[in-house]
Short mmCIF file of C-alpha atoms in Angstrom, two decimals:
data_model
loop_
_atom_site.label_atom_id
_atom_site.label_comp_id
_atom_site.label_asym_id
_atom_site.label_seq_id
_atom_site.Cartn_x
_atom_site.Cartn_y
_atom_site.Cartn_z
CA UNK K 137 23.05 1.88 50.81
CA UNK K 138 19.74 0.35 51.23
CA UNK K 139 16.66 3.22 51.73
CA UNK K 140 13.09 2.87 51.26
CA UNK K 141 12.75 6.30 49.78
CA UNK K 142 15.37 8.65 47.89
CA UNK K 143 15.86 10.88 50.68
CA UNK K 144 19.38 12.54 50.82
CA UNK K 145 22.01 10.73 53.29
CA UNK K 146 23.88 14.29 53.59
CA UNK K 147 24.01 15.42 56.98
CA UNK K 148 22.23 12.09 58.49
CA UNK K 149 22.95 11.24 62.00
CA UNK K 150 23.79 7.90 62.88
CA UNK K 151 20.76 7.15 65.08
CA UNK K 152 18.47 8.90 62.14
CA UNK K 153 20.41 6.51 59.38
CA UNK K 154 19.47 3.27 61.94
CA UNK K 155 15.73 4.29 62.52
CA UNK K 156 15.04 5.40 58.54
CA UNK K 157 16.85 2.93 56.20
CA UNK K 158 15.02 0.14 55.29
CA UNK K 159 15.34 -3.29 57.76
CA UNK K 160 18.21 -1.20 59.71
CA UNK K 161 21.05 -3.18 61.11
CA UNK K 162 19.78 -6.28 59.82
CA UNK K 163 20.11 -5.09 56.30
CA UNK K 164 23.82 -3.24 56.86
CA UNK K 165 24.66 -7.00 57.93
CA UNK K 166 23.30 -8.62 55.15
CA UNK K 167 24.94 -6.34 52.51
CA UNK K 168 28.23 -6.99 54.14
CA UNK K 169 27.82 -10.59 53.74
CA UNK K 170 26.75 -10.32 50.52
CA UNK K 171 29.01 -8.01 49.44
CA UNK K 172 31.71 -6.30 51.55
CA UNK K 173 32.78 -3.81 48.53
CA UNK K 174 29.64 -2.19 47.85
CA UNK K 175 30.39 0.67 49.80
CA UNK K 176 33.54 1.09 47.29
CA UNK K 177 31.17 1.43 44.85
CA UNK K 178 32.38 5.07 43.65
CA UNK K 179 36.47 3.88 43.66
CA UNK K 180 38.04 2.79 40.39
CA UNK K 181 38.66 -0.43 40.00
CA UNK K 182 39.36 -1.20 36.11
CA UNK K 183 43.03 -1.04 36.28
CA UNK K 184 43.99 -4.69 35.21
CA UNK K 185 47.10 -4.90 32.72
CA UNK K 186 50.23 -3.00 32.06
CA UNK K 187 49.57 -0.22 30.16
CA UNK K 188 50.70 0.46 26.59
CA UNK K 189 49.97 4.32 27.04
CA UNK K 190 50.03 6.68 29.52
CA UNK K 191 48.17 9.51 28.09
CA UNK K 192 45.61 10.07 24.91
CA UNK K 193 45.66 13.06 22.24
CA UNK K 194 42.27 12.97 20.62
CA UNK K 195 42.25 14.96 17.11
CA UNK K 196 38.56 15.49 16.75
CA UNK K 197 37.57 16.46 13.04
CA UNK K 198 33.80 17.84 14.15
CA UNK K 199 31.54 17.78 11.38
CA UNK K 200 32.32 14.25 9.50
CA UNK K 201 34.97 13.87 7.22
CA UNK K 202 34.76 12.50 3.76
CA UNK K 203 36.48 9.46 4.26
CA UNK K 204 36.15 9.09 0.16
CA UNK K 205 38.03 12.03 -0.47
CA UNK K 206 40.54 11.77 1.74
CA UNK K 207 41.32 8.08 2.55
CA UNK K 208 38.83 5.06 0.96
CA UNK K 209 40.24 5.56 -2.45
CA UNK K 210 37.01 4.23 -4.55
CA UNK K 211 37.72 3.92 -8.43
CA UNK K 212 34.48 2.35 -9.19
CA UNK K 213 32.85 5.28 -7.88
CA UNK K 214 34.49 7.74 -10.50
CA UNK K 215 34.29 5.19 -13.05
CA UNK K 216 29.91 5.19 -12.17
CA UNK K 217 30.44 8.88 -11.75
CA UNK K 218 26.69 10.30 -11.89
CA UNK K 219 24.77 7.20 -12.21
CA UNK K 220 21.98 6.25 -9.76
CA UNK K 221 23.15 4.86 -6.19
CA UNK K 222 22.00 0.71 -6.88
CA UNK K 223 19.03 -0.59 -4.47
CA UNK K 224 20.89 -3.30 -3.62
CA UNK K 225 23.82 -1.27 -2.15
CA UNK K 226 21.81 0.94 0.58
CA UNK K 227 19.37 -1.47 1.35
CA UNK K 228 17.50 -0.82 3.97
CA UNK K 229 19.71 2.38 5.09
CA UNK K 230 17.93 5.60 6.71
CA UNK K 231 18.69 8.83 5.05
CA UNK K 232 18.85 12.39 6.58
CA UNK K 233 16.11 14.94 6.19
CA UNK K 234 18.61 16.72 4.10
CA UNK K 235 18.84 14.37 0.89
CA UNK K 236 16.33 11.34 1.80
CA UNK K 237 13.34 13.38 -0.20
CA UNK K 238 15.75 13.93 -3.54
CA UNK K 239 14.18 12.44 -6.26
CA UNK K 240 17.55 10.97 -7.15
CA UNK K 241 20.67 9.77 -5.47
CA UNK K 242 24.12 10.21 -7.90
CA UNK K 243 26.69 8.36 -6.85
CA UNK K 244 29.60 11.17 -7.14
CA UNK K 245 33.23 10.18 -7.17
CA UNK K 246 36.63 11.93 -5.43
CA UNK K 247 37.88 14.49 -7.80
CA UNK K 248 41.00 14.06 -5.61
CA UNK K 249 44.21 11.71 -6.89
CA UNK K 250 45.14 9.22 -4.87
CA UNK K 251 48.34 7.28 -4.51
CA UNK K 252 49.79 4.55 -2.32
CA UNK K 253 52.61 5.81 0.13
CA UNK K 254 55.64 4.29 2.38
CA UNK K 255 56.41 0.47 3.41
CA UNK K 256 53.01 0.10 4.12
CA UNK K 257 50.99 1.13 0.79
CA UNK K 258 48.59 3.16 3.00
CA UNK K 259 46.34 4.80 -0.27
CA UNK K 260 46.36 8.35 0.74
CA UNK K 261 44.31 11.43 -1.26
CA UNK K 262 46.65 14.38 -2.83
CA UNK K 263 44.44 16.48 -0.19
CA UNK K 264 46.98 14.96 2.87
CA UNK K 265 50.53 15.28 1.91
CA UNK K 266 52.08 15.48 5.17
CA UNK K 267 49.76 12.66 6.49
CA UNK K 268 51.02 10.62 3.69
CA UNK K 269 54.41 11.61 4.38
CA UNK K 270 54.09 9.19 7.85
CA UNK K 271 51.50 6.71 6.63
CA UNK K 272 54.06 3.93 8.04
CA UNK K 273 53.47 5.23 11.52
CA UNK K 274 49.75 5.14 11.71
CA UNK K 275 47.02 2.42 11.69
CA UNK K 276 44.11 3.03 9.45
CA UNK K 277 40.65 1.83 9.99
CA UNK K 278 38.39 2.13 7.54
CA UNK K 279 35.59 0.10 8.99
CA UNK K 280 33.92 2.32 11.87
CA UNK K 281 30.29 2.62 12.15
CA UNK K 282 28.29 4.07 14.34
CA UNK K 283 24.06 4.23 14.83
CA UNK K 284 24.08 7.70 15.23
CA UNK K 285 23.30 10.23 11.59
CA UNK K 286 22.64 13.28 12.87
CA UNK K 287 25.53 15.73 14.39
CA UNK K 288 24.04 16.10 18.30
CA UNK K 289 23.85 12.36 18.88
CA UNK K 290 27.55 11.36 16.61
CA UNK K 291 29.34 13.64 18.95
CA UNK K 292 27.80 13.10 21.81
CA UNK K 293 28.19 8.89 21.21
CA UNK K 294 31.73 9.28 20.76
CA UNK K 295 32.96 11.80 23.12
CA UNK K 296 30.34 9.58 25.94
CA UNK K 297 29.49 6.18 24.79
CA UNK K 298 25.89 7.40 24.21
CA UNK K 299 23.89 9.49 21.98
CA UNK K 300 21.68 11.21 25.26
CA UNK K 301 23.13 14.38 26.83
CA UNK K 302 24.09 13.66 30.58
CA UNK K 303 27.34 10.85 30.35
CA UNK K 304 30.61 10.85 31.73
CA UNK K 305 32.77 11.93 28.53
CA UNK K 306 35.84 9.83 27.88
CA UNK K 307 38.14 12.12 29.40
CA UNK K 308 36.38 12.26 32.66
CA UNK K 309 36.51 8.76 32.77
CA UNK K 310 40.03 8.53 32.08
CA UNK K 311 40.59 11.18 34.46
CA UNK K 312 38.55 9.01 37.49
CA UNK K 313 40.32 6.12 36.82
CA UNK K 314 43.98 7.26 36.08
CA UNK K 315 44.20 10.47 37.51
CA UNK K 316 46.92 13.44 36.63
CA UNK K 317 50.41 12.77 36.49
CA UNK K 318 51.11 16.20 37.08
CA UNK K 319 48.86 17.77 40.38
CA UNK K 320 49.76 21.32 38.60
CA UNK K 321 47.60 21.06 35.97
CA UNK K 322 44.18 19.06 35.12
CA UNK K 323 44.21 15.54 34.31
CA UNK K 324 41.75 16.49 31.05
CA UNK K 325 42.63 19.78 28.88
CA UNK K 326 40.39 20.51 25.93
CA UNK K 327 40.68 22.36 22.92
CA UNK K 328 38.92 24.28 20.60
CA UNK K 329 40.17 25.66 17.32
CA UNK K 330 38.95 29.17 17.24
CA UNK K 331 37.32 31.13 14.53
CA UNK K 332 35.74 27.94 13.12
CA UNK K 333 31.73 27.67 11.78
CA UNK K 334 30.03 24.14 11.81
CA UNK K 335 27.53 22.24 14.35
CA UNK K 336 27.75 24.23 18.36
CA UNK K 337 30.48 22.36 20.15
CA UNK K 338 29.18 22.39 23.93
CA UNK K 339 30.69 21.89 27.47
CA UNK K 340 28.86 18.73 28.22
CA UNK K 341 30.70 17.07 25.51
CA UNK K 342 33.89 17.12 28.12
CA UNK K 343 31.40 17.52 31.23
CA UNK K 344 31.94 14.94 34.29
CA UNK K 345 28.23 13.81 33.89
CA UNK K 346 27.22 12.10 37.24
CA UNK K 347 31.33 11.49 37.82
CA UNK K 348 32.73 13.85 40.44
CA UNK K 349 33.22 17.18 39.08
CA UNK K 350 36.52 17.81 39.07
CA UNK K 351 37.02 14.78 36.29
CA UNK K 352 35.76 17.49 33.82
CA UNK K 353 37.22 18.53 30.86
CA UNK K 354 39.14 22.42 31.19
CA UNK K 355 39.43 24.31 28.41
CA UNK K 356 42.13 25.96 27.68
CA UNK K 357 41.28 29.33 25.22
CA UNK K 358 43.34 31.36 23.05
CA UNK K 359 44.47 34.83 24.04
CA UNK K 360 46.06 35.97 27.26
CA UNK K 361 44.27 34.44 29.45
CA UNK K 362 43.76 30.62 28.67
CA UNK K 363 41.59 29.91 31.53
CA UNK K 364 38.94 32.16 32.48
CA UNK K 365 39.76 33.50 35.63
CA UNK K 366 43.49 32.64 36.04
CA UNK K 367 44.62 35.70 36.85
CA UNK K 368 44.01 37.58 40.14
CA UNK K 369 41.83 40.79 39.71
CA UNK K 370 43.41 44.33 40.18
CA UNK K 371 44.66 44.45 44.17
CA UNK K 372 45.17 41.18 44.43
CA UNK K 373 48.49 39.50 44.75
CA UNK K 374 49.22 35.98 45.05
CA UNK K 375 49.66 35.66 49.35
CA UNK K 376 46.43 37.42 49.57
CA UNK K 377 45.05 34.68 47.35
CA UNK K 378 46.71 31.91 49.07
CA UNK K 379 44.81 33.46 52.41
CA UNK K 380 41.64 33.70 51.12
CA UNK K 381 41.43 30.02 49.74
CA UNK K 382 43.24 28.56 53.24
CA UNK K 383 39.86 30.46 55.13
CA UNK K 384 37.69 29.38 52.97
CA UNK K 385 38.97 25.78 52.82
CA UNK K 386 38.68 26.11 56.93
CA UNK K 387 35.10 27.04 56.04
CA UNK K 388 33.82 24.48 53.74
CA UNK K 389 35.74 21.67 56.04
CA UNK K 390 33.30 22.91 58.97
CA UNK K 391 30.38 21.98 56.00
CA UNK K 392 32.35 18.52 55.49
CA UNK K 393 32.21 17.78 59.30
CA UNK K 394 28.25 18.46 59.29
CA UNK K 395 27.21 17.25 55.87
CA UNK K 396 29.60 14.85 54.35
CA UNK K 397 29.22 15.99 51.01
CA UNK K 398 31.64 14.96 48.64
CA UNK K 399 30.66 17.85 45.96
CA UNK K 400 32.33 19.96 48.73
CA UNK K 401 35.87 18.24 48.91
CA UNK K 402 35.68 18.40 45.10
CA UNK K 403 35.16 22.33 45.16
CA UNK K 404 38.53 22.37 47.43
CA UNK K 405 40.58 20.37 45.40
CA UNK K 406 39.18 22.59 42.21
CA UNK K 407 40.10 25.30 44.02
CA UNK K 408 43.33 24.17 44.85
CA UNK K 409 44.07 22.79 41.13
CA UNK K 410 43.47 26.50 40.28
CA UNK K 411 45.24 28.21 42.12
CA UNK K 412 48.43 26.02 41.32
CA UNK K 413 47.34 26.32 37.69
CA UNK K 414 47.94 30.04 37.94
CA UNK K 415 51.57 29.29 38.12
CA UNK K 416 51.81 26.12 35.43
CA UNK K 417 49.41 27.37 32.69
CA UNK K 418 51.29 30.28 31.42
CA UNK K 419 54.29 28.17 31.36
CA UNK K 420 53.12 25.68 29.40
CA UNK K 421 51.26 28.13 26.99
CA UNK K 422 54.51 30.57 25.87
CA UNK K 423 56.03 28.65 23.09
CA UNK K 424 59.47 30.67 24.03
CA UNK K 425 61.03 27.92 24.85
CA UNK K 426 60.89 26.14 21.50
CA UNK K 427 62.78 25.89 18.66
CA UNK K 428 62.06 27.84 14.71
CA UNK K 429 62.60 24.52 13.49
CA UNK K 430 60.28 22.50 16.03
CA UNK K 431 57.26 25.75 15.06
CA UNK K 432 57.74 25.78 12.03
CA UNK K 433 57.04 22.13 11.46
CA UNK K 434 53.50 22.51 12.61
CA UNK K 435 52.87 25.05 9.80
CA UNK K 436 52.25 28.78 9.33
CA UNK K 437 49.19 29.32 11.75
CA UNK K 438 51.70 27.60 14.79
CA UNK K 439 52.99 30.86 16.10
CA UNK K 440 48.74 31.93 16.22
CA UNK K 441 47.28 30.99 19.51
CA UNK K 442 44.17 29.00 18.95
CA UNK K 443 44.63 27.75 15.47
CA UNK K 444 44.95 23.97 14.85
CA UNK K 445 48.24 24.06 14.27
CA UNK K 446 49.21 26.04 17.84
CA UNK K 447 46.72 23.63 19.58
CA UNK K 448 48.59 20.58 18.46
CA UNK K 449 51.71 22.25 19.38
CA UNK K 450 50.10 22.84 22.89
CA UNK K 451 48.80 18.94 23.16
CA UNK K 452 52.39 17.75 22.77
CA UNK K 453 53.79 20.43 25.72
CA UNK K 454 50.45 19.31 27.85
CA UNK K 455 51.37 15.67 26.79
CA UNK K 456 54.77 16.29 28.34
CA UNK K 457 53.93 17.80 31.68
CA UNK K 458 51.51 14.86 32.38
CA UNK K 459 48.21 15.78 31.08
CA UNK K 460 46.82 12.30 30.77
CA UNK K 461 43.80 13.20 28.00
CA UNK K 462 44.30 15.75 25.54
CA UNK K 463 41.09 16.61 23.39
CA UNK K 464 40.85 19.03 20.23
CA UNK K 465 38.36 19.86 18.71
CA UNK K 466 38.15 21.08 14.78
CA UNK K 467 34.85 22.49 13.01
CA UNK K 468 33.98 22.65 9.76
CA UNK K 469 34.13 19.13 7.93
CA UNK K 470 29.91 19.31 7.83
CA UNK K 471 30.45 19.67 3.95
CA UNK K 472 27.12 19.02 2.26
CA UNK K 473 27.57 21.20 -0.51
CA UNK K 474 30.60 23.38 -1.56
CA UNK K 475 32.71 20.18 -0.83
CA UNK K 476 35.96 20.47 -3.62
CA UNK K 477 37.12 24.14 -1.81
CA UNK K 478 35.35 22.83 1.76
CA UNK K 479 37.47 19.98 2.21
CA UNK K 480 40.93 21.82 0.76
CA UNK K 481 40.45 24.64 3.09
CA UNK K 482 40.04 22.02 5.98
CA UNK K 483 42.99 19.65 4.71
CA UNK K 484 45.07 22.62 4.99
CA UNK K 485 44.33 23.93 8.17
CA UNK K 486 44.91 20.11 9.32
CA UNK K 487 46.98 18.10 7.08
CA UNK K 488 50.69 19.37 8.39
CA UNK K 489 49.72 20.13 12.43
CA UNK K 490 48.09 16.96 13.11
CA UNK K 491 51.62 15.20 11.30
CA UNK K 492 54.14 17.35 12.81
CA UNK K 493 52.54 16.44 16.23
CA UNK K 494 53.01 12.73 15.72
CA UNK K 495 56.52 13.50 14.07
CA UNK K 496 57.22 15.57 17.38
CA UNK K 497 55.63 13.52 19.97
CA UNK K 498 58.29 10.65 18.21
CA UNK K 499 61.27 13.21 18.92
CA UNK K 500 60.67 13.76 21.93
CA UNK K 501 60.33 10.26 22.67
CA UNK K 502 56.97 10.38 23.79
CA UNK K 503 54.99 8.30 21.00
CA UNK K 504 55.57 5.06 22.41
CA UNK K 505 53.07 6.01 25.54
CA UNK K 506 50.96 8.25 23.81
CA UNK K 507 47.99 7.07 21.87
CA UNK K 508 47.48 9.87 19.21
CA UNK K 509 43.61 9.37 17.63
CA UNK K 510 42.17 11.15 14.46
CA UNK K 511 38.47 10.67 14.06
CA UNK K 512 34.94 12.44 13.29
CA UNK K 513 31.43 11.31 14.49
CA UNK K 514 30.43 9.81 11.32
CA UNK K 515 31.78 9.69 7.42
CA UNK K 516 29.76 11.20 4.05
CA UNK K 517 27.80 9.86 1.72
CA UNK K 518 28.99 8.19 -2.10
CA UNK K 519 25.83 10.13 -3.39
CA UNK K 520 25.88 13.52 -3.77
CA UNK K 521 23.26 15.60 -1.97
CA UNK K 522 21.77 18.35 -3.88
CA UNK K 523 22.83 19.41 -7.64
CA UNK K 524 25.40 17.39 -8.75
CA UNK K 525 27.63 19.66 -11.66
CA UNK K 526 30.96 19.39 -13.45
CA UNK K 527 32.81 20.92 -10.70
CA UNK K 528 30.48 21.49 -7.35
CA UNK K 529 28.89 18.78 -5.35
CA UNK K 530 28.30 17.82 -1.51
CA UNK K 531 28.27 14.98 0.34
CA UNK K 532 25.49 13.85 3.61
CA UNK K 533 25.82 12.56 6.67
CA UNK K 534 27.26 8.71 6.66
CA UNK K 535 27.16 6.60 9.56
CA UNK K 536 27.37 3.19 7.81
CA UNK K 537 31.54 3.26 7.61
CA UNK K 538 33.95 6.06 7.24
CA UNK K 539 37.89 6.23 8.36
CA UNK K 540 39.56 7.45 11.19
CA UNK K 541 43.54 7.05 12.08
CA UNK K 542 45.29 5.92 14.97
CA UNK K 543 49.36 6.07 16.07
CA UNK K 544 51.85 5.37 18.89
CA UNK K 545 50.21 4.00 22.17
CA UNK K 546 51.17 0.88 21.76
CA UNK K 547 48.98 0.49 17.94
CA UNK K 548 50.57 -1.70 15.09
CA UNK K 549 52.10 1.30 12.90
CA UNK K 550 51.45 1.08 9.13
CA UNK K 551 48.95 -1.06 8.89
CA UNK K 552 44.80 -0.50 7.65
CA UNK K 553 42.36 -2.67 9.35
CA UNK K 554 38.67 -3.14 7.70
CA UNK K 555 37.58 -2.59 4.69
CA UNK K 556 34.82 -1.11 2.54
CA UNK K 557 32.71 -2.11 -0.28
CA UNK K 558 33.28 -0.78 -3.87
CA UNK K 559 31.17 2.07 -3.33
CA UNK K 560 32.11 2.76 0.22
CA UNK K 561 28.82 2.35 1.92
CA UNK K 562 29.19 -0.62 3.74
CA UNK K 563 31.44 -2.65 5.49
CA UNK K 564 33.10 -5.91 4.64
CA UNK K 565 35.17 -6.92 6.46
CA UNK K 566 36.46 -6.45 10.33
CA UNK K 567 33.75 -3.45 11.39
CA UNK K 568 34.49 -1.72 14.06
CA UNK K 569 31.58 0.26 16.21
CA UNK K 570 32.46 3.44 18.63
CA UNK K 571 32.10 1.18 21.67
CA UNK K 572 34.87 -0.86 20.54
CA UNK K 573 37.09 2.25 19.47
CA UNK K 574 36.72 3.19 23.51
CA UNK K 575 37.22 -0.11 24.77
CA UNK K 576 40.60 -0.27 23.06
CA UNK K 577 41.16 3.50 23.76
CA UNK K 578 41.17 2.13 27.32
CA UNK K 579 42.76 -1.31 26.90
CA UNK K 580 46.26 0.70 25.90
CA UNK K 581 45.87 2.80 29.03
CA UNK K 582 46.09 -0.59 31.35
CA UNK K 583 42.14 -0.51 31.78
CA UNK K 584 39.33 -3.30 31.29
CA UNK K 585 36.62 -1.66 29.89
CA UNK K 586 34.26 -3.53 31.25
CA UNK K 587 35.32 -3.05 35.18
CA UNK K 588 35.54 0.71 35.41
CA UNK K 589 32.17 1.27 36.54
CA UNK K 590 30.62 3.63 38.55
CA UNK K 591 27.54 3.62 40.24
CA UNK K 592 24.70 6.14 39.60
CA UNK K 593 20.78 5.39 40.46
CA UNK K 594 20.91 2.23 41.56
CA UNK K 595 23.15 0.54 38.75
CA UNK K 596 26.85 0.72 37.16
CA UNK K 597 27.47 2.64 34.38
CA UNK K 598 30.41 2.58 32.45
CA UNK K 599 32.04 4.34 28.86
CA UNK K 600 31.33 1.31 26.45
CA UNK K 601 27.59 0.81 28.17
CA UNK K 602 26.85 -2.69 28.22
CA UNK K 603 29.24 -3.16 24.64
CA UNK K 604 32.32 -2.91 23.04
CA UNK K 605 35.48 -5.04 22.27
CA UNK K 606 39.23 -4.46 21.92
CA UNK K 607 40.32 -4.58 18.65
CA UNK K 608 43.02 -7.22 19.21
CA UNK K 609 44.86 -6.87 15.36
CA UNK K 610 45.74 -3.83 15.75
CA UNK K 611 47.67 -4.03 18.95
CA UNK K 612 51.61 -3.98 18.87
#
């Protein structure tokens, strides 16, 4: 609406609206001419193709793998082992604080074997045997890059399309444009392997931003009760609960007829959402229901409630009940020293859950509509930070190019797309930057990334900002 001032509209009058707002009726008639939508300007609208996927798991390795050690096999590294990272290779590249004041820069090779594996050839490090094991059904890219180097701003760029605090994350977006396919549960579940060290992992990261609130992210915890709150406190049963929430629903519609406020009908519907939820969570958190063999895939830790290997076990019974994004988180890859045991400790906790759920998700018939995504915020350096000896060394922060997987959804399976330079520092060929990971995140799900918009202080925002393309070769 056109105001001279930033006053709140809540609660206006129409006679107030007509004497305050700038040029008055004159100006309502002249934005209808010039554009009869603009009072849509909060309803989705970038639904423009038949989607390839109807829901997203997002693996999120927090931290930055070492895409070296684990999946940009790099023999001319081991073969400079310990010589002095060339000029000519970084360039012009900004280091961290952590390693840009050592005196020297040793380029440090993968102590790790590495072998090719399946149809494909997909070069895989001993570290991943179970990944291996399905290299024909995912797509590799090994030329992602992002601007962002330090922890904070990688997260925060990928989860939200920026590195500033305050955005819509990608789940909330997914969850205002697509909605739930299941009105028992939310449309956006995160979560968070427990017991894990590494960089803070906070609630903005799946926060709404300036989207409606009830597009955030819920997280669901381990233990017996996986959403704070779900269960009634001592006295109070269920019909005592329903009457409360009908009164106070009577209540805050009395607030709706005065005020208008949208924030109000989304604190209904949030309360509504929970107290269905208190019925569909437990269900879909007891494992009772599924087979030794089908647990026993995901690994030893399956049967422990907020391990990695439970939480991808959880992702594909939220996947099936019609949670449409799915987003776990995993600490711990921040390796910059202490990487050998680091990044076996991490590859273990990882390696078999995050297979067994695309190997599951495929059983269950589910893989063709559901885009499964592994990825960090940024990759590690070929130089080693800090003493480099026979058998100890650690790796920075990389944001020049590092690997992340991708399978089902409607994604070309056993395929790698981009490539790397000898020492794994730069890209060569077909880079791909975070906006265009999200734009193609959203392409599979039926949206144009460029028309789901919403607007916020006087402009549109969207995910991808004003960037990002689909990454058209590695669509089925």
């Amino acid at each position: 609406m056109k105001c001279t001032g930033f006053e709140s509209p809540l609660g206006t009058s129409r006679r107030r609206l007509l004497q305050q707002f700038g040029m008055g009726l004159g100006s309502i008639a002249l934005a209808d001419l010039v554009n009869p939508n603009i009072s849509a300007a909060a309803t989705p609208s970038g639904i423009d193709h038949a989607p390839r996927a109807k829901r997203v798991i997002f693996l999120f390795q927090a931290g930055g793998p070492s895409q070296i050690d684990m999946f940009d096999h790099k023999p001319e590294l081991n073969a400079r082992h310990g010589s002095e990272l060339p000029d000519e290779i970084r360039g012009t590249q900004r280091l961290t604080g952590m390693s840009g004041n050592q005196a020297s820069l040793p380029l440090v090779g993968s102590p790790f074997k590495f072998q090719q594996y399946g149809e494909s050839g997909a070069t895989v490090s001993e570290l991943l045997p179970h990944t291996a094991a399905i290299a024909d059904e995912l797509c590799f890219i090994k030329s992602v890059h992002t601007e962002a180097i330090n922890h904070g701003p990688g997260v925060t760029f990928i989860q939200t399309g920026s590195q500033f605090p305050g955005r819509p994350s990608m789940g909330a977006w997914l969850s205002y444009g697509l909605g739930s396919d299941n009105e028992n549960l939310p449309a956006f579940v995160v979560l968070v392997t427990k017991n894990k060290n590494g960089q803070p992992l906070v609630s903005r990261l799946w926060g709404s931003g300036f989207l409606p609130a009830q597009h955030q992210g819920v997280r669901f915890r381990s233990g017996e009760d996986p959403v704070l709150y779900l269960n009634n406190p001592a006295g109070v049963d269920r019909a005592s609960r329903r009457a409360m929430l009908d009164t106070l629903r009577g209540l805050h519609e009395m607030q709706i007829a005065e005020t208008s406020d949208p924030a109000i009908e989304a604190r209904i519907a949030q309360h509504e959402l929970a107290f269905r939820m208190q019925a569909s969570v437990p269900e879909a958190t007891n494992f009772a229901d599924e087979s030794q063999q089908v647990i026993d895939s995901y690994g030893p830790d399956a049967k422990n409630p907020g391990t990695f290997a439970a939480n991808c076990l959880l992702a594909r019974r939220l996947a099936q009940r019609g949670v449409r994004f799915i987003q776990l988180y995993h600490q711990g890859w921040d390796q910059h020293g202490g990487l050998p045991g680091g990044i076996k400790r991490q590859c273990s906790e990882t390696d078999q859950p995050a297979a067994a759920l695309v190997q599951d998700l495929k059983r269950c018939g589910l893989l063709e509509d559901t885009l499964v995504v592994w990825a960090g915020e940024f990759g590690r350096t070929n130089y080693c930070q800090g003493k480099l000896t026979a058998t100890n060394f650690g790796r920075d922060h990389h944001p020049r190019c590092f690997t992340i997987w991708m399978a089902g959804g409607g994604i070309k399976p056993g395929i790698t797309h981009g490539q790397t330079d000898d020492f794994s520092y730069n890209v060569t060929e077909n880079p791909v930057h975070i906006h265009d990971l999200q734009a193609t995140i959203l392409h599979q799900l039926g949206i144009d990334h460029e028309r789901l918009t919403f607007r916020y202080q006087g402009r549109r925002f969207r995910l991808t900002d004003v960037h990002g393309h689909v990454i058209k070769p590695i669509l089925a």
